[in-house]
């Protein structure tokens, strides 16, 4: 495996659309539940161990070589919010475009042909990792990190939070990110029925509320 | 290890000039420029001027969701299915330059929904003087400034003013009121841009967008030639 | 001293437009009683005596098989309270519910709340297998702590397959030992009552409901398959039940209109 390939894939500048999404942080800020670095850390930790773990395991499973279409179905069942399913597929389609330009592979082509409107983003990311010669833990790391870096970046813009504080939040979460990635990869090795389905009620509820806002800064 | 692999199927590569079936795809023109310079009004006027002869669609990139798209819809310059808004997460320049994936999806969706199209106008969110479009997204770009924003903007330059395929200096009707010197602006623009064209417009009348529309027609003729 | 008990029931059409219960086996603290059903076509079973269970270390299970064409409502007489039991260092308890709903069958699974008392440690698992034309109305409510006390440790998993394919898979983990952030702004935000109401019905295949907010902390969402899920958090059990009851009434009325109109 190439460690540098992991850096390319995990880079926030990887052109796959993530910059327009707050990972639920925008409604949390609007409702006053996230207002400073401490509440951002709490938000990120909660998201990491719920939606983050679930998504990381899907990505690890795709990187491991499990059937991406079955994983896409498993992702649907784990995403009761239609707003979040739409977001996941939209980002999956954008990730697919970037992936086929960076690490083209027949497996990516096959998934793109089977899901022209986009598969769930973690599944596409896992397959991208696989095409880049990366492993399940790498894919899980990428997704787990995205789960917290997206909200942190968004909160810097939404609250004008000191970017050093926001980045420090991410740095302090690093050991937990490692554990979640390991846990996700371990589950993926045991097959699709062992994948976690950890969920966060408030993320699901507020995603629907946010999708109906007439004016918002972030797409999700 | 996949070096020999070629792109097939949907959503292959951004800058491909042909559709998957081999026909020439729609010409994509980007319109950028500072807030309030008249990008959306220019897009609206272009649509009115060109829509009878050409199959057109518009992609907007707003800072806040869908405001520009809503303006175009309200003014009914195109049917709603020909207008799509991209959400940019407070960074409109990122969406048109650094990470163009959402805009490319929008372009493809419009082709799927109402294609085949002749022309797609991609409007950026109001941004600063450095915002330019990626070549992976558009084939040519227009930078719209206005006389009320200060007649020193052409002199100051910046990537938009210097490199755009067409510089539009809008709201010429306001020049006497804001004390802007159009001749000086033209000279400064010439200095910054060399042979690249400049169009002076005032959109208070229906023909006002004429010079821009002529330029678009010329680009389109070259594109389909 | 822990209890291992599996209660079983099977519902079948009785051939006269009603539903028979050829299997109705109570076990340990789980006593199943046939109770009077307000609707003729439905049989009704009430789980009684669950009040003091499970204690840490207990292994409780209910298996219910709703045969093709049968109609059954299952409710409970009281809330289920997970308790720590005599030994503080006891193993976690497990409570497993296995439900099968056949072709044309209907199951309303509407137990009272699950309360996680201080010091308890419960893993609750609910697995449902739905036939393509089977219908399911299922309610789950988790109350974190009895009045004014901190919550115990609680994980729940709800997995529903329809026609062998995943329809819904949700896992929740709260309390001591749960991964960090469970009470934070992404997950519960300080709320102490969490609930889900699932309605799966083939009628949604052709007429899916749009997503809708049910107040600031609840949403009704169509799933990828023919089902809707209401997800709600609330300050306490009463407020939560209010949200879910309103939603249930509206959903059932909607389906009635749909099927007769």
Tab-separated table of N, CA and C in Angstrom, chain B residues 64-159:
chain	number	residue	atom	x	y	z
B	64	UNK	N	-25.538	31.898	-0.773
B	64	UNK	CA	-26.699	31.334	-0.112
B	64	UNK	C	-27.443	30.536	-1.169
B	65	UNK	N	-28.150	29.541	-0.710
B	65	UNK	CA	-28.778	28.619	-1.628
B	65	UNK	C	-29.734	29.290	-2.605
B	66	UNK	N	-29.528	29.063	-3.871
B	66	UNK	CA	-30.567	29.207	-4.891
B	66	UNK	C	-31.151	30.603	-5.097
B	67	UNK	N	-30.506	31.653	-4.593
B	67	UNK	CA	-31.095	32.976	-4.784
B	67	UNK	C	-31.063	33.414	-6.244
B	68	UNK	N	-29.912	33.193	-6.884
B	68	UNK	CA	-29.807	33.607	-8.276
B	68	UNK	C	-30.724	32.773	-9.154
B	69	UNK	N	-30.784	31.485	-8.853
B	69	UNK	CA	-31.703	30.627	-9.606
B	69	UNK	C	-33.134	31.134	-9.431
B	70	UNK	N	-33.467	31.548	-8.204
B	70	UNK	CA	-34.821	32.044	-7.937
B	70	UNK	C	-35.102	33.309	-8.742
B	71	UNK	N	-34.087	34.174	-8.874
B	71	UNK	CA	-34.254	35.392	-9.677
B	71	UNK	C	-34.562	35.038	-11.132
B	72	UNK	N	-33.800	34.098	-11.675
B	72	UNK	CA	-34.011	33.706	-13.076
B	72	UNK	C	-35.389	33.072	-13.259
B	73	UNK	N	-35.798	32.293	-12.242
B	73	UNK	CA	-37.112	31.648	-12.334
B	73	UNK	C	-38.223	32.686	-12.287
B	74	UNK	N	-38.091	33.642	-11.357
B	74	UNK	CA	-39.112	34.681	-11.210
B	74	UNK	C	-39.282	35.453	-12.511
B	75	UNK	N	-38.141	35.712	-13.148
B	75	UNK	CA	-38.196	36.498	-14.372
B	75	UNK	C	-38.467	35.639	-15.606
B	76	UNK	N	-38.646	34.360	-15.369
B	76	UNK	CA	-39.088	33.441	-16.417
B	76	UNK	C	-38.256	33.550	-17.688
B	77	UNK	N	-36.933	33.666	-17.526
B	77	UNK	CA	-36.098	33.758	-18.726
B	77	UNK	C	-35.936	32.399	-19.387
B	78	UNK	N	-36.112	31.343	-18.615
B	78	UNK	CA	-36.064	29.981	-19.144
B	78	UNK	C	-37.069	29.165	-18.343
B	79	UNK	N	-37.561	28.048	-18.911
B	79	UNK	CA	-38.408	27.165	-18.107
B	79	UNK	C	-37.593	26.620	-16.925
B	80	UNK	N	-38.264	26.342	-15.807
B	80	UNK	CA	-37.539	25.945	-14.595
B	80	UNK	C	-36.637	24.730	-14.778
B	81	UNK	N	-37.032	23.799	-15.658
B	81	UNK	CA	-36.219	22.593	-15.804
B	81	UNK	C	-34.885	22.875	-16.491
B	82	UNK	N	-34.710	24.102	-16.997
B	82	UNK	CA	-33.442	24.464	-17.641
B	82	UNK	C	-32.516	25.241	-16.707
B	83	UNK	N	-32.906	25.379	-15.453
B	83	UNK	CA	-32.092	26.133	-14.502
B	83	UNK	C	-31.769	25.230	-13.320
B	84	UNK	N	-30.507	25.112	-12.981
B	84	UNK	CA	-30.154	24.297	-11.838
B	84	UNK	C	-29.195	25.058	-10.935
B	85	UNK	N	-29.461	24.986	-9.620
B	85	UNK	CA	-28.620	25.703	-8.656
B	85	UNK	C	-27.655	24.732	-7.987
B	86	UNK	N	-26.396	25.131	-7.909
B	86	UNK	CA	-25.399	24.347	-7.178
B	86	UNK	C	-25.159	25.046	-5.845
B	87	UNK	N	-25.122	24.260	-4.776
B	87	UNK	CA	-24.853	24.842	-3.458
B	87	UNK	C	-23.354	24.769	-3.183
B	88	UNK	N	-22.822	25.854	-2.643
B	88	UNK	CA	-21.371	25.985	-2.628
B	88	UNK	C	-20.730	26.013	-1.251
B	89	UNK	N	-21.529	25.863	-0.194
B	89	UNK	CA	-20.927	25.832	1.134
B	89	UNK	C	-20.123	27.065	1.457
B	90	UNK	N	-20.653	28.232	1.102
B	90	UNK	CA	-20.038	29.519	1.426
B	90	UNK	C	-18.743	29.775	0.671
B	91	UNK	N	-18.427	28.943	-0.312
B	91	UNK	CA	-17.192	29.127	-1.069
B	91	UNK	C	-17.461	29.009	-2.561
B	92	UNK	N	-18.071	30.019	-3.163
B	92	UNK	CA	-18.450	29.893	-4.572
B	92	UNK	C	-17.236	29.693	-5.489
B	93	UNK	N	-16.104	30.290	-5.146
B	93	UNK	CA	-14.957	30.124	-6.043
B	93	UNK	C	-14.429	28.690	-6.014
B	94	UNK	N	-14.584	28.008	-4.865
B	94	UNK	CA	-14.158	26.604	-4.806
B	94	UNK	C	-14.962	25.771	-5.795
B	95	UNK	N	-16.262	26.048	-5.860
B	95	UNK	CA	-17.148	25.222	-6.678
B	95	UNK	C	-16.928	25.420	-8.175
B	96	UNK	N	-16.344	26.550	-8.567
B	96	UNK	CA	-16.135	26.756	-10.006
B	96	UNK	C	-14.679	26.541	-10.415
B	97	UNK	N	-13.794	26.393	-9.437
B	97	UNK	CA	-12.379	26.286	-9.797
B	97	UNK	C	-11.693	25.070	-9.170
B	98	UNK	N	-11.733	24.954	-7.827
B	98	UNK	CA	-10.920	23.931	-7.172
B	98	UNK	C	-11.599	22.572	-7.137
B	99	UNK	N	-12.915	22.589	-6.926
B	99	UNK	CA	-13.658	21.333	-6.869
B	99	UNK	C	-14.930	21.505	-7.692
B	100	UNK	N	-14.817	21.171	-8.965
B	100	UNK	CA	-15.898	21.467	-9.909
B	100	UNK	C	-16.909	20.333	-10.009
B	101	UNK	N	-16.779	19.330	-9.114
B	101	UNK	CA	-17.586	18.116	-9.292
B	101	UNK	C	-19.088	18.408	-9.254
B	102	UNK	N	-19.532	19.261	-8.343
B	102	UNK	CA	-20.980	19.508	-8.247
B	102	UNK	C	-21.487	20.231	-9.496
B	103	UNK	N	-20.682	21.150	-10.031
B	103	UNK	CA	-21.083	21.850	-11.250
B	103	UNK	C	-21.142	20.912	-12.447
B	104	UNK	N	-20.195	19.973	-12.507
B	104	UNK	CA	-20.222	19.026	-13.622
B	104	UNK	C	-21.448	18.117	-13.540
B	105	UNK	N	-21.825	17.741	-12.291
B	105	UNK	CA	-23.056	16.951	-12.137
B	105	UNK	C	-24.244	17.747	-12.670
B	106	UNK	N	-24.283	19.034	-12.318
B	106	UNK	CA	-25.412	19.868	-12.734
B	106	UNK	C	-25.478	19.967	-14.255
B	107	UNK	N	-24.314	20.158	-14.879
B	107	UNK	CA	-24.257	20.246	-16.338
B	107	UNK	C	-24.776	18.949	-16.968
B	108	UNK	N	-24.323	17.829	-16.422
B	108	UNK	CA	-24.764	16.535	-16.960
B	108	UNK	C	-26.250	16.309	-16.745
B	109	UNK	N	-26.727	16.700	-15.566
B	109	UNK	CA	-28.151	16.515	-15.273
B	109	UNK	C	-29.010	17.318	-16.242
B	110	UNK	N	-28.559	18.537	-16.562
B	110	UNK	CA	-29.320	19.369	-17.495
B	110	UNK	C	-29.326	18.747	-18.885
B	111	UNK	N	-28.175	18.231	-19.308
B	111	UNK	CA	-28.123	17.549	-20.615
B	111	UNK	C	-29.092	16.370	-20.637
B	112	UNK	N	-29.102	15.616	-19.522
B	112	UNK	CA	-29.989	14.450	-19.442
B	112	UNK	C	-31.450	14.879	-19.489
B	113	UNK	N	-31.759	15.971	-18.777
B	113	UNK	CA	-33.161	16.342	-18.593
B	113	UNK	C	-33.730	17.063	-19.810
B	114	UNK	N	-32.978	17.993	-20.380
B	114	UNK	CA	-33.546	18.829	-21.442
B	114	UNK	C	-32.682	18.854	-22.702
B	115	UNK	N	-31.632	18.017	-22.731
B	115	UNK	CA	-30.716	18.025	-23.862
B	115	UNK	C	-31.339	17.455	-25.109
B	116	UNK	N	-30.655	17.511	-26.266
B	116	UNK	CA	-29.310	18.070	-26.367
B	116	UNK	C	-29.328	19.604	-26.318
B	117	UNK	N	-28.329	20.149	-25.629
B	117	UNK	CA	-28.240	21.587	-25.456
B	117	UNK	C	-27.172	22.157	-26.382
B	118	UNK	N	-27.362	23.418	-26.788
B	118	UNK	CA	-26.320	24.124	-27.541
B	118	UNK	C	-25.380	24.876	-26.605
B	119	UNK	N	-25.958	25.420	-25.533
B	119	UNK	CA	-25.197	26.358	-24.707
B	119	UNK	C	-25.592	26.197	-23.242
B	120	UNK	N	-24.575	26.123	-22.384
B	120	UNK	CA	-24.841	26.122	-20.943
B	120	UNK	C	-24.082	27.295	-20.334
B	121	UNK	N	-24.819	28.163	-19.678
B	121	UNK	CA	-24.204	29.291	-18.983
B	121	UNK	C	-24.016	28.908	-17.522
B	122	UNK	N	-22.789	29.011	-17.032
B	122	UNK	CA	-22.507	28.693	-15.635
B	122	UNK	C	-22.187	30.001	-14.928
B	123	UNK	N	-23.059	30.402	-14.025
B	123	UNK	CA	-22.866	31.668	-13.340
B	123	UNK	C	-22.235	31.419	-11.982
B	124	UNK	N	-21.161	32.125	-11.677
B	124	UNK	CA	-20.533	31.949	-10.362
B	124	UNK	C	-21.264	32.798	-9.345
B	125	UNK	N	-21.075	32.469	-8.084
B	125	UNK	CA	-21.579	33.329	-7.021
B	125	UNK	C	-20.753	34.593	-7.014
B	126	UNK	N	-21.315	35.692	-6.522
B	126	UNK	CA	-20.561	36.941	-6.448
B	126	UNK	C	-19.326	36.729	-5.598
B	127	UNK	N	-18.183	37.044	-6.143
B	127	UNK	CA	-16.956	36.746	-5.410
B	127	UNK	C	-15.952	37.857	-5.659
B	128	UNK	N	-14.710	37.583	-5.392
B	128	UNK	CA	-13.709	38.636	-5.496
B	128	UNK	C	-13.056	38.628	-6.878
B	129	UNK	N	-12.071	39.470	-7.046
B	129	UNK	CA	-11.475	39.655	-8.366
B	129	UNK	C	-10.568	38.504	-8.796
B	130	UNK	N	-10.318	37.560	-7.882
B	130	UNK	CA	-9.423	36.459	-8.255
B	130	UNK	C	-10.187	35.224	-8.712
B	131	UNK	N	-11.520	35.262	-8.644
B	131	UNK	CA	-12.281	34.050	-8.932
B	131	UNK	C	-12.356	33.782	-10.433
B	132	UNK	N	-11.833	32.651	-10.839
B	132	UNK	CA	-11.912	32.260	-12.242
B	132	UNK	C	-12.433	30.836	-12.329
B	133	UNK	N	-12.903	30.478	-13.504
B	133	UNK	CA	-13.458	29.141	-13.714
B	133	UNK	C	-12.359	28.168	-14.127
B	134	UNK	N	-12.511	26.933	-13.676
B	134	UNK	CA	-11.624	25.864	-14.133
B	134	UNK	C	-11.892	25.574	-15.611
B	135	UNK	N	-10.837	25.245	-16.345
B	135	UNK	CA	-10.990	24.833	-17.749
B	135	UNK	C	-11.677	23.479	-17.849
B	136	UNK	N	-11.692	22.742	-16.723
B	136	UNK	CA	-12.424	21.475	-16.710
B	136	UNK	C	-13.925	21.686	-16.681
B	137	UNK	N	-14.337	22.897	-16.327
B	137	UNK	CA	-15.774	23.159	-16.216
B	137	UNK	C	-16.309	23.938	-17.411
B	138	UNK	N	-15.594	24.998	-17.828
B	138	UNK	CA	-16.124	25.824	-18.918
B	138	UNK	C	-15.117	25.912	-20.068
B	139	UNK	N	-15.650	26.227	-21.240
B	139	UNK	CA	-14.815	26.360	-22.434
B	139	UNK	C	-14.357	27.795	-22.625
B	140	UNK	N	-15.117	28.728	-22.054
B	140	UNK	CA	-14.742	30.138	-22.149
B	140	UNK	C	-15.367	30.847	-20.963
B	141	UNK	N	-14.744	31.947	-20.542
B	141	UNK	CA	-15.344	32.647	-19.416
B	141	UNK	C	-15.436	34.146	-19.622
B	142	UNK	N	-16.512	34.673	-19.044
B	142	UNK	CA	-16.804	36.096	-19.107
B	142	UNK	C	-16.633	36.647	-17.698
B	143	UNK	N	-15.973	37.779	-17.568
B	143	UNK	CA	-15.858	38.415	-16.259
B	143	UNK	C	-16.638	39.716	-16.310
B	144	UNK	N	-17.579	39.866	-15.383
B	144	UNK	CA	-18.471	41.026	-15.404
B	144	UNK	C	-18.111	41.963	-14.248
B	145	UNK	N	-17.709	43.197	-14.610
B	145	UNK	CA	-17.532	44.228	-13.583
B	145	UNK	C	-18.461	45.381	-13.959
B	146	UNK	N	-18.566	46.373	-13.094
B	146	UNK	CA	-19.431	47.485	-13.464
B	146	UNK	C	-18.763	48.810	-13.119
B	147	UNK	N	-19.253	49.845	-13.755
B	147	UNK	CA	-18.609	51.157	-13.598
B	147	UNK	C	-18.798	51.702	-12.184
B	148	UNK	N	-19.873	51.267	-11.515
B	148	UNK	CA	-20.139	51.788	-10.177
B	148	UNK	C	-19.204	51.182	-9.134
B	149	UNK	N	-18.578	50.070	-9.474
B	149	UNK	CA	-17.644	49.444	-8.540
B	149	UNK	C	-16.310	50.161	-8.487
B	150	UNK	N	-16.166	51.223	-9.264
B	150	UNK	CA	-14.908	51.970	-9.273
B	150	UNK	C	-14.229	51.827	-10.620
B	151	UNK	N	-13.800	52.985	-11.222
B	151	UNK	CA	-13.218	52.875	-12.567
B	151	UNK	C	-11.755	52.439	-12.521
B	152	UNK	N	-11.239	52.126	-11.308
B	152	UNK	CA	-9.853	51.653	-11.229
B	152	UNK	C	-9.753	50.126	-11.257
B	153	UNK	N	-10.900	49.435	-11.337
B	153	UNK	CA	-10.834	47.957	-11.307
B	153	UNK	C	-10.034	47.394	-12.492
B	154	UNK	N	-10.253	47.876	-13.731
B	154	UNK	CA	-9.444	47.346	-14.836
B	154	UNK	C	-7.949	47.587	-14.621
B	155	UNK	N	-7.610	48.749	-14.033
B	155	UNK	CA	-6.192	49.054	-13.818
B	155	UNK	C	-5.582	48.081	-12.797
B	156	UNK	N	-6.375	47.751	-11.762
B	156	UNK	CA	-5.866	46.852	-10.716
B	156	UNK	C	-5.640	45.433	-11.234
B	157	UNK	N	-6.369	45.060	-12.274
B	157	UNK	CA	-6.153	43.742	-12.855
B	157	UNK	C	-6.698	42.630	-11.976
B	158	UNK	N	-5.916	41.552	-11.837
B	158	UNK	CA	-6.412	40.344	-11.174
B	158	UNK	C	-6.793	39.345	-12.241
B	159	UNK	N	-6.797	38.072	-11.902
B	159	UNK	CA	-6.992	37.018	-12.912
B	159	UNK	C	-8.276	37.187	-13.708
